[in-house]
């Protein structure tokens, strides 16, 4: 997006480190807001004046989700739901959300699409399924 001349603001708690963002920090069109996505005030502020949102924040995978299931639920469902609602409130029409294929479970020899049967195999996938329902109801 930066290479296309867009301004980019990233809200990130930096749980997984800052290294991927370091080379971007020299770009005047890049802004890093170091904050937890569960902080609604910071999220509202970070989304101010945005034309689009690409939401990648997540507590990733079953091991991390099982260590702290409450944090997983807060980040993977509640904060994501808040972002979707804020997009509607601020009329942000372009919203990209990265989910997980774990919502489909194990479907061997099958090409998985968004219309595939949802069959979660673990706790990690459950909040992702709830988020899908939020988006479906919001359309």
C-alpha positions as a Markdown table, in Angstrom:
| # | Residue | x | y | z |
|---|---|---|---|---|
| 1 | Unk | 0.0 | 0.0 | 0.0 |
| 2 | Unk | 2.9 | 2.3 | 0.8 |
| 3 | Unk | 4.4 | 1.7 | -2.6 |
| 4 | Unk | 1.1 | 2.8 | -4.2 |
| 5 | Unk | 1.3 | 6.1 | -2.3 |
| 6 | Unk | -1.2 | 5.3 | 0.4 |
| 7 | Unk | -0.7 | 6.4 | 4.0 |
| 8 | Unk | -0.7 | 3.4 | 6.4 |
| 9 | Unk | -1.4 | 3.4 | 10.1 |
| 10 | Unk | -0.7 | 0.1 | 12.0 |
| 11 | Unk | -2.2 | -0.6 | 15.4 |
| 12 | Unk | -0.1 | -3.4 | 16.9 |
| 13 | Unk | 0.8 | -4.5 | 20.5 |
| 14 | Unk | 4.0 | -5.9 | 19.1 |
| 15 | Unk | 3.5 | -9.3 | 20.9 |
| 16 | Unk | 5.5 | -11.0 | 18.1 |
| 17 | Unk | 8.1 | -8.3 | 17.9 |
| 18 | Unk | 8.8 | -5.1 | 16.0 |
| 19 | Unk | 11.2 | -6.4 | 13.4 |
| 20 | Unk | 8.7 | -6.8 | 10.5 |
| 21 | Unk | 7.8 | -3.1 | 10.9 |
| 22 | Unk | 11.3 | -1.7 | 11.4 |
| 23 | Unk | 12.0 | -1.0 | 7.7 |
| 24 | Unk | 8.7 | 0.8 | 7.3 |
| 25 | Unk | 9.3 | 3.2 | 10.2 |
| 26 | Unk | 11.5 | 5.4 | 8.0 |
| 27 | Unk | 8.6 | 6.0 | 5.6 |
| 28 | Unk | 6.8 | 9.3 | 6.3 |
| 29 | Unk | 3.5 | 7.8 | 5.2 |
| 30 | Unk | 3.8 | 5.0 | 7.8 |
| 31 | Unk | 2.5 | 5.4 | 11.4 |
| 32 | Unk | 2.8 | 2.8 | 14.1 |
| 33 | Unk | 0.4 | 3.0 | 17.1 |
| 34 | Unk | 1.8 | 0.6 | 19.6 |
| 35 | Unk | -1.3 | -0.5 | 21.5 |
| 36 | Unk | -3.4 | -3.5 | 22.3 |
| 37 | Unk | -6.4 | -4.1 | 20.0 |
| 38 | Unk | -8.5 | -4.7 | 23.1 |
| 39 | Unk | -8.1 | -1.1 | 24.1 |
| 40 | Unk | -11.2 | 0.4 | 22.5 |
| 41 | Unk | -10.1 | 4.0 | 22.9 |
| 42 | Unk | -6.8 | 3.3 | 21.1 |
| 43 | Unk | -8.7 | 1.4 | 18.4 |
| 44 | Unk | -11.2 | 4.2 | 17.8 |
| 45 | Unk | -8.3 | 6.7 | 17.6 |
| 46 | Unk | -6.3 | 4.5 | 15.2 |
| 47 | Unk | -9.3 | 4.1 | 12.9 |
| 48 | Unk | -9.9 | 7.8 | 12.7 |
| 49 | Unk | -10.0 | 9.2 | 9.2 |
| 50 | Unk | -9.3 | 5.8 | 7.6 |
| 51 | Unk | -10.6 | 4.8 | 4.2 |
| 52 | Unk | -9.9 | 1.1 | 4.6 |
| 53 | Unk | -9.1 | -1.4 | 7.3 |
| 54 | Unk | -7.0 | -4.6 | 7.0 |
| 55 | Unk | -7.4 | -6.5 | 10.2 |
| 56 | Unk | -4.7 | -9.1 | 10.9 |
| 57 | Unk | -4.6 | -8.9 | 14.7 |
| 58 | Unk | -5.0 | -12.3 | 16.4 |
| 59 | Unk | -3.8 | -14.6 | 19.0 |
| 60 | Unk | -2.7 | -17.3 | 16.6 |
| 61 | Unk | -3.2 | -21.0 | 16.8 |
| 62 | Unk | -4.4 | -23.5 | 19.3 |
| 63 | Unk | -1.4 | -23.6 | 21.6 |
| 64 | Unk | -1.5 | -19.8 | 22.3 |
| 65 | Unk | -5.3 | -19.9 | 22.6 |
| 66 | Unk | -5.2 | -22.7 | 25.1 |
| 67 | Unk | -2.6 | -20.9 | 27.3 |
| 68 | Unk | -4.9 | -17.9 | 27.7 |
| 69 | Unk | -8.4 | -18.6 | 26.4 |
| 70 | Unk | -9.8 | -15.4 | 27.8 |
| 71 | Unk | -7.3 | -13.2 | 26.0 |
| 72 | Unk | -7.9 | -15.3 | 22.8 |
| 73 | Unk | -11.7 | -14.7 | 23.1 |
| 74 | Unk | -11.1 | -11.0 | 23.7 |
| 75 | Unk | -8.7 | -10.5 | 20.7 |
| 76 | Unk | -10.1 | -13.0 | 18.2 |
| 77 | Unk | -13.8 | -12.2 | 18.8 |
| 78 | Unk | -14.6 | -9.2 | 20.9 |
| 79 | Unk | -11.9 | -6.8 | 19.4 |
| 80 | Unk | -12.7 | -8.1 | 15.9 |
| 81 | Unk | -16.4 | -7.4 | 16.4 |
| 82 | Unk | -15.6 | -3.9 | 17.7 |
| 83 | Unk | -13.5 | -3.2 | 14.6 |
| 84 | Unk | -16.4 | -4.4 | 12.3 |
| 85 | Unk | -18.8 | -2.2 | 14.2 |
| 86 | Unk | -16.5 | 0.8 | 14.1 |
| 87 | Unk | -16.1 | 0.3 | 10.3 |
| 88 | Unk | -19.9 | 0.5 | 10.0 |
| 89 | Unk | -20.1 | 3.5 | 12.3 |
| 90 | Unk | -17.5 | 5.5 | 10.4 |
| 91 | Unk | -18.7 | 4.3 | 7.0 |
| 92 | Unk | -15.4 | 2.6 | 6.2 |
| 93 | Unk | -16.5 | 0.5 | 3.2 |
| 94 | Unk | -13.2 | -1.4 | 2.6 |
| 95 | Unk | -12.6 | -3.9 | 5.3 |
| 96 | Unk | -10.4 | -7.0 | 4.9 |
| 97 | Unk | -10.3 | -9.6 | 7.7 |
| 98 | Unk | -7.9 | -12.5 | 7.8 |
| 99 | Unk | -9.5 | -15.5 | 9.5 |
| 100 | Unk | -8.3 | -19.1 | 9.6 |
| 101 | Unk | -8.9 | -22.3 | 7.8 |
| 102 | Unk | -9.2 | -24.1 | 11.1 |
| 103 | Unk | -12.9 | -23.2 | 11.2 |
| 104 | Unk | -13.3 | -25.9 | 8.5 |
| 105 | Unk | -11.7 | -28.6 | 10.5 |
| 106 | Unk | -10.1 | -31.6 | 8.7 |
| 107 | Unk | -11.6 | -32.0 | 5.2 |
| 108 | Unk | -9.2 | -34.3 | 3.4 |
| 109 | Unk | -9.2 | -34.3 | -0.4 |
| 110 | Unk | -11.5 | -31.3 | -0.5 |
| 111 | Unk | -11.0 | -27.9 | -1.9 |
| 112 | Unk | -12.0 | -25.5 | 0.9 |
| 113 | Unk | -14.0 | -22.4 | 0.0 |
| 114 | Unk | -15.9 | -19.9 | 2.1 |
| 115 | Unk | -19.0 | -22.0 | 1.4 |
| 116 | Unk | -17.5 | -25.2 | 2.8 |
| 117 | Unk | -19.0 | -26.7 | 5.9 |
| 118 | Unk | -17.8 | -25.2 | 9.1 |
| 119 | Unk | -16.5 | -27.9 | 11.4 |
| 120 | Unk | -14.1 | -26.5 | 14.1 |
| 121 | Unk | -11.6 | -29.0 | 15.6 |
| 122 | Unk | -10.4 | -26.8 | 18.5 |
| 123 | Unk | -11.1 | -23.9 | 20.8 |
| 124 | Unk | -9.0 | -21.5 | 18.6 |
| 125 | Unk | -11.5 | -21.8 | 15.8 |
| 126 | Unk | -14.7 | -21.0 | 17.8 |
| 127 | Unk | -14.2 | -17.2 | 18.1 |
| 128 | Unk | -13.4 | -17.1 | 14.4 |
| 129 | Unk | -16.7 | -18.8 | 13.7 |
| 130 | Unk | -18.5 | -16.2 | 15.8 |
| 131 | Unk | -16.8 | -13.4 | 13.9 |
| 132 | Unk | -18.1 | -14.9 | 10.6 |
| 133 | Unk | -21.6 | -14.8 | 12.0 |
| 134 | Unk | -21.2 | -11.2 | 12.9 |
| 135 | Unk | -20.1 | -10.3 | 9.4 |
| 136 | Unk | -23.0 | -12.4 | 7.9 |
| 137 | Unk | -25.6 | -10.7 | 10.0 |
| 138 | Unk | -24.1 | -7.3 | 9.3 |
| 139 | Unk | -24.4 | -7.6 | 5.5 |
